[in-house]
Structure formats: C-alpha cells, structure tokens
Coordinates of C-alpha atoms in Angstrom, one line a residue:
Chain A
X1 CA -4.9 -22.1 28.9
X2 CA -2.7 -19.4 27.2
X3 CA -5.1 -18.4 24.5
X4 CA -6.9 -15.1 24.0
X5 CA -9.7 -14.6 26.5
X6 CA -12.6 -12.2 26.4
X7 CA -15.0 -11.1 29.1
X8 CA -18.0 -11.2 29.3
X9 CA -19.0 -13.7 26.7
X10 CA -22.5 -12.3 26.5
X11 CA -23.9 -8.9 27.3
X12 CA -27.5 -7.7 27.1
X13 CA -28.1 -4.1 27.7
X14 CA -30.7 -1.5 27.0
X15 CA -30.4 1.2 24.4
X16 CA -28.5 4.2 25.7
X17 CA -26.5 2.3 28.3
X18 CA -22.6 2.2 28.2
X19 CA -20.9 -1.2 27.9
X20 CA -17.2 -2.2 28.3
X21 CA -15.6 -5.4 27.1
X22 CA -12.3 -6.8 28.2
X23 CA -9.7 -8.7 26.2
X24 CA -6.6 -10.5 27.6
X25 CA -4.2 -11.4 24.8
X26 CA -1.6 -14.1 24.7
X27 CA 1.1 -12.7 27.0
X28 CA 4.0 -12.4 24.7
X29 CA 2.0 -10.8 21.8
X30 CA 2.6 -7.0 21.3
X31 CA -0.2 -6.5 18.9
X32 CA -3.9 -6.5 19.9
X33 CA -6.8 -6.1 17.5
X34 CA -10.5 -5.5 17.8
X35 CA -13.0 -6.7 15.2
X36 CA -16.8 -6.6 15.0
X37 CA -18.8 -9.4 13.4
X38 CA -22.5 -9.0 12.6
X39 CA -24.7 -11.9 11.7
X40 CA -23.9 -13.5 8.4
X41 CA -20.9 -11.3 7.8
X42 CA -17.1 -11.7 8.2
X43 CA -15.3 -9.9 10.9
X44 CA -14.7 -6.1 10.3
X45 CA -11.5 -4.5 11.6
X46 CA -12.1 -1.7 14.2
X47 CA -8.7 -0.8 15.8
X48 CA -5.4 -2.1 16.9
X49 CA -2.6 -1.5 19.5
X50 CA 1.1 -2.0 19.3
X51 CA 1.9 -2.4 23.0
X52 CA 0.0 0.4 24.6
X53 CA -0.1 2.7 21.6
X54 CA -3.3 2.8 19.5
X55 CA -1.9 3.0 16.0
X56 CA -5.1 2.9 14.0
X57 CA -8.5 4.0 15.1
X58 CA -10.0 5.6 12.0
X59 CA -12.1 2.4 11.5
X60 CA -13.9 2.7 14.8
X61 CA -17.5 3.0 13.8
X62 CA -18.4 6.2 15.6
X63 CA -17.1 8.5 18.4
X64 CA -19.2 6.4 20.7
X65 CA -16.5 3.6 20.4
X66 CA -13.3 3.8 22.2
X67 CA -10.5 1.4 23.1
X68 CA -7.6 1.4 25.5
X69 CA -4.6 -0.8 26.3
X70 CA -3.2 1.1 29.3
X71 CA -0.2 -1.1 30.1
X72 CA 0.3 -2.9 26.9
X73 CA -1.4 -6.1 28.2
X74 CA -5.2 -6.4 28.4
X75 CA -7.4 -4.1 26.4
X76 CA -10.9 -2.7 26.9
X77 CA -13.5 -1.6 24.2
X78 CA -16.2 0.7 25.4
X79 CA -19.3 1.6 23.6
X80 CA -21.2 4.6 24.9
X81 CA -24.9 5.3 24.5
X82 CA -25.5 2.0 22.8
X83 CA -27.9 1.6 19.9
X84 CA -29.7 -1.4 18.6
X85 CA -27.3 -1.4 15.6
X86 CA -24.4 -2.1 17.9
X87 CA -25.7 -5.6 18.5
X88 CA -22.9 -7.9 17.2
X89 CA -20.1 -10.2 18.2
X90 CA -17.0 -8.2 19.2
X91 CA -13.8 -10.2 18.6
X92 CA -10.3 -9.6 20.0
X93 CA -7.2 -11.0 18.4
X94 CA -3.5 -10.9 19.3
X95 CA -0.3 -11.5 17.4
X96 CA 3.5 -11.0 17.4
X97 CA 3.0 -8.1 15.0
X98 CA 5.1 -9.2 12.0
X99 CA 3.7 -9.4 8.5
X100 CA 2.1 -12.7 7.8
X101 CA 1.9 -13.7 11.5
X102 CA -1.2 -15.5 12.6
X103 CA -3.7 -13.5 14.6
X104 CA -5.1 -15.6 17.4
X105 CA -8.7 -14.9 18.1
X106 CA -10.7 -15.0 21.3
X107 CA -14.2 -16.5 21.6
X108 CA -15.8 -13.0 21.3
X109 CA -18.3 -11.1 23.3
X110 CA -21.9 -11.1 22.0
X111 CA -23.6 -7.9 22.6
X112 CA -27.4 -7.6 22.4
X113 CA -28.9 -4.1 22.6
X114 CA -32.7 -4.1 23.5
Chain B
X1 CA -8.1 -0.7 -0.6
X2 CA -8.1 -4.5 -0.2
X3 CA -11.2 -6.6 -0.5
X4 CA -12.2 -10.2 -0.4
X5 CA -15.1 -11.9 -2.1
X6 CA -16.4 -15.4 -1.2
X7 CA -19.0 -16.0 -3.9
X8 CA -20.7 -19.0 -2.2
X9 CA -22.7 -18.2 0.9
X10 CA -23.8 -21.7 1.6
X11 CA -22.4 -25.0 0.3
X12 CA -23.7 -28.5 1.1
X13 CA -21.6 -31.6 0.4
X14 CA -22.0 -35.2 1.3
X15 CA -19.6 -36.7 3.8
X16 CA -16.6 -38.2 1.9
X17 CA -17.0 -35.9 -1.1
X18 CA -14.4 -33.4 -2.1
X19 CA -14.7 -29.7 -1.3
X20 CA -13.7 -26.4 -2.9
X21 CA -14.5 -23.1 -1.4
X22 CA -13.8 -20.1 -3.5
X23 CA -12.1 -16.9 -2.6
X24 CA -11.2 -13.9 -4.7
X25 CA -9.2 -10.9 -3.4
X26 CA -8.2 -7.5 -4.5
X27 CA -4.9 -6.1 -3.3
X28 CA -2.3 -3.9 -4.8
X29 CA 0.8 -5.8 -3.8
X30 CA 1.8 -9.4 -3.1
X31 CA -0.9 -10.5 -0.7
X32 CA -0.7 -12.3 2.5
X33 CA -3.8 -14.7 2.5
X34 CA -5.5 -16.7 5.2
X35 CA -8.2 -19.2 5.6
X36 CA -10.0 -19.3 9.0
X37 CA -12.7 -21.6 10.3
X38 CA -15.4 -20.7 12.8
X39 CA -17.5 -23.3 14.5
X40 CA -20.5 -22.4 16.6
X41 CA -19.5 -21.0 19.9
X42 CA -15.8 -21.2 18.9
X43 CA -13.3 -18.5 18.1
X44 CA -11.8 -18.2 14.6
X45 CA -9.1 -20.8 14.0
X46 CA -6.4 -20.5 11.4
X47 CA -6.4 -23.3 8.8
X48 CA -3.6 -22.1 6.6
X49 CA -1.8 -19.0 5.2
X50 CA 0.1 -18.0 2.1
X51 CA 2.7 -15.2 1.9
X52 CA 5.4 -16.4 -0.6
X53 CA 6.9 -19.5 -2.1
X54 CA 5.0 -22.5 -3.2
X55 CA 1.5 -21.6 -4.4
X56 CA 0.0 -24.7 -2.9
X57 CA -0.1 -24.5 0.8
X58 CA -1.0 -27.2 3.2
X59 CA -2.9 -26.6 6.4
X60 CA -4.4 -28.3 9.4
X61 CA -7.3 -30.9 9.3
X62 CA -6.3 -32.0 5.8
X63 CA -7.1 -28.7 4.1
X64 CA -5.0 -27.1 1.3
X65 CA -5.3 -23.9 -0.7
X66 CA -3.9 -22.8 -4.0
X67 CA -2.8 -19.2 -4.7
X68 CA -3.4 -18.1 -8.3
X69 CA -2.1 -14.6 -8.9
X70 CA -3.5 -14.5 -12.5
X71 CA -7.0 -15.1 -11.2
X72 CA -6.6 -13.3 -7.9
X73 CA -7.9 -16.4 -6.2
X74 CA -7.0 -18.4 -3.1
X75 CA -9.4 -21.4 -3.2
X76 CA -9.6 -23.8 -0.3
X77 CA -9.9 -27.5 -0.9
X78 CA -10.2 -30.8 0.9
X79 CA -10.3 -34.2 -0.8
X80 CA -12.7 -35.9 1.6
X81 CA -15.0 -34.0 3.9
X82 CA -15.9 -35.2 7.4
X83 CA -19.1 -34.3 9.3
X84 CA -16.9 -32.4 11.7
X85 CA -15.9 -30.0 8.9
X86 CA -19.4 -28.4 9.1
X87 CA -18.6 -24.7 10.1
X88 CA -18.2 -21.3 8.5
X89 CA -15.1 -20.6 6.6
X90 CA -13.6 -17.2 6.1
X91 CA -10.9 -16.0 3.6
X92 CA -8.9 -13.0 4.6
X93 CA -6.2 -10.7 3.2
X94 CA -3.7 -8.9 5.3
X95 CA -3.5 -5.1 4.8
X96 CA -0.9 -2.5 5.5
X97 CA -2.2 -0.8 8.6
X98 CA -0.8 -2.9 11.4
X99 CA -1.4 -6.1 9.5
X100 CA -5.1 -5.7 9.8
X101 CA -7.2 -8.5 8.2
X102 CA -9.9 -7.9 5.7
X103 CA -12.3 -10.8 5.7
X104 CA -14.7 -12.1 3.1
X105 CA -18.4 -12.6 3.9
X106 CA -17.8 -16.3 4.7
X107 CA -19.1 -19.6 3.3
X108 CA -21.2 -21.8 5.5
X109 CA -20.5 -25.5 4.9
X110 CA -23.1 -28.1 5.7
X111 CA -22.2 -31.8 5.5
X112 CA -24.8 -34.4 4.6
X113 CA -24.4 -37.9 6.1

C-alpha cells in the first residue's frame, strides 16, 4: 500500500506526559501537513513541511506542540505536557505541493488524554 | 482569512433520493475548492475539486458540485443516494500558506432504507 500511514492509530496517555506521533507520506510527495480534528469539527491546519523545511508553524496550538521532518521523508508531531484539551484526532496529509493538488490523508492518530 | 461554512450539521435522506449539501466560502481570490468524505475509521477521501474552468465538476461515486461565484457557494449534489454514502462530508478551501486547507465543520449524512 503506497498511501499515507500514521502510527500509532490510538494513544491513551495521562495528563502531563509527552507523546509523539509518526507520519509516513506517499514517497514522491514533497509536502507534508499536520491537522487536528476534534469531535464534531472539521480538520484544523497545524503546520506543514516542504521537504525537510517547516515553512509554516504559527498555527501550532501552543509551544508544547512541535513537529519535525528530518530527512524530508517521515515526520513526527510531539506534544509535551499533554492536557485533556489535547484529546483529538491528529491527521497527516501529503501532496506534490502544487496549487490545487490533492492532499492525501492518513487514517489519523486518536489521542485520549486522561 | 479564508473560511468555510457548512450550514447543515446533519442531513437524513431516503435511499434513492437526491442529495444536496451546502457549502459557502469566504476567500479573497479565485478559490480552489474541495469536497472530502470521511467514513468511520477511514481517512479523508477526495470526492472532487474545483480550481478553474467549468463551474460544474464531476467527482467519484456519482457526486458533482457546482461553483457559484456570485453566491460564494460550492454545493455538493448526488441524484440518487445509496446506503453506503452515509458518512461525514467536508468542504474545504485552499489557502495561500503552503496550500493549507481550511475546512468547514462538516455535514453528517444519514441514509434511511
């Protein structure tokens, strides 16, 4: 399967713990996006990469959130000192990075913070 | 800043009936518009997109959408709904920053037998 994959699919953690999610994009895609989706809402853009460069991160929800794409392939999203309000689905998408191109979404990682 | 409004949170239609899901957008330039579908446990799947040309666009699974600039709308339609169409539908507009997508709140479609 050459689609976007995300790991883990589910994560349950206690408040205050750090969590890290991984996204593997479609191999030839140079753009990689992270979105957050809370219950009953549409996805909300967080950040994106062009190859290994993070070109937009002002939409990250707080300084507890950070993302990397060290070699321009897979990416990780880390949340430090998790809070109950961080409970959500975290979606990754990739694309060829041209205007109007389809973003292909992964299945998401569902985070539950107890 | 761009925004998308989907006025209908839930819609129920009978199988075989026609469907129209509403989407209104706000964007300063010619928009790139998308409709995605999300089924339980599945990732978002693109149904169709508009970025220029013919204002009536055809998509997968028998869906179509019409772009109306004067009304800032991009409504999704299907002439005959199947039970397997039950899902959540999202309209989105592409913004400037890295082609980020701004999504509406979604419309949950239920199909009655």
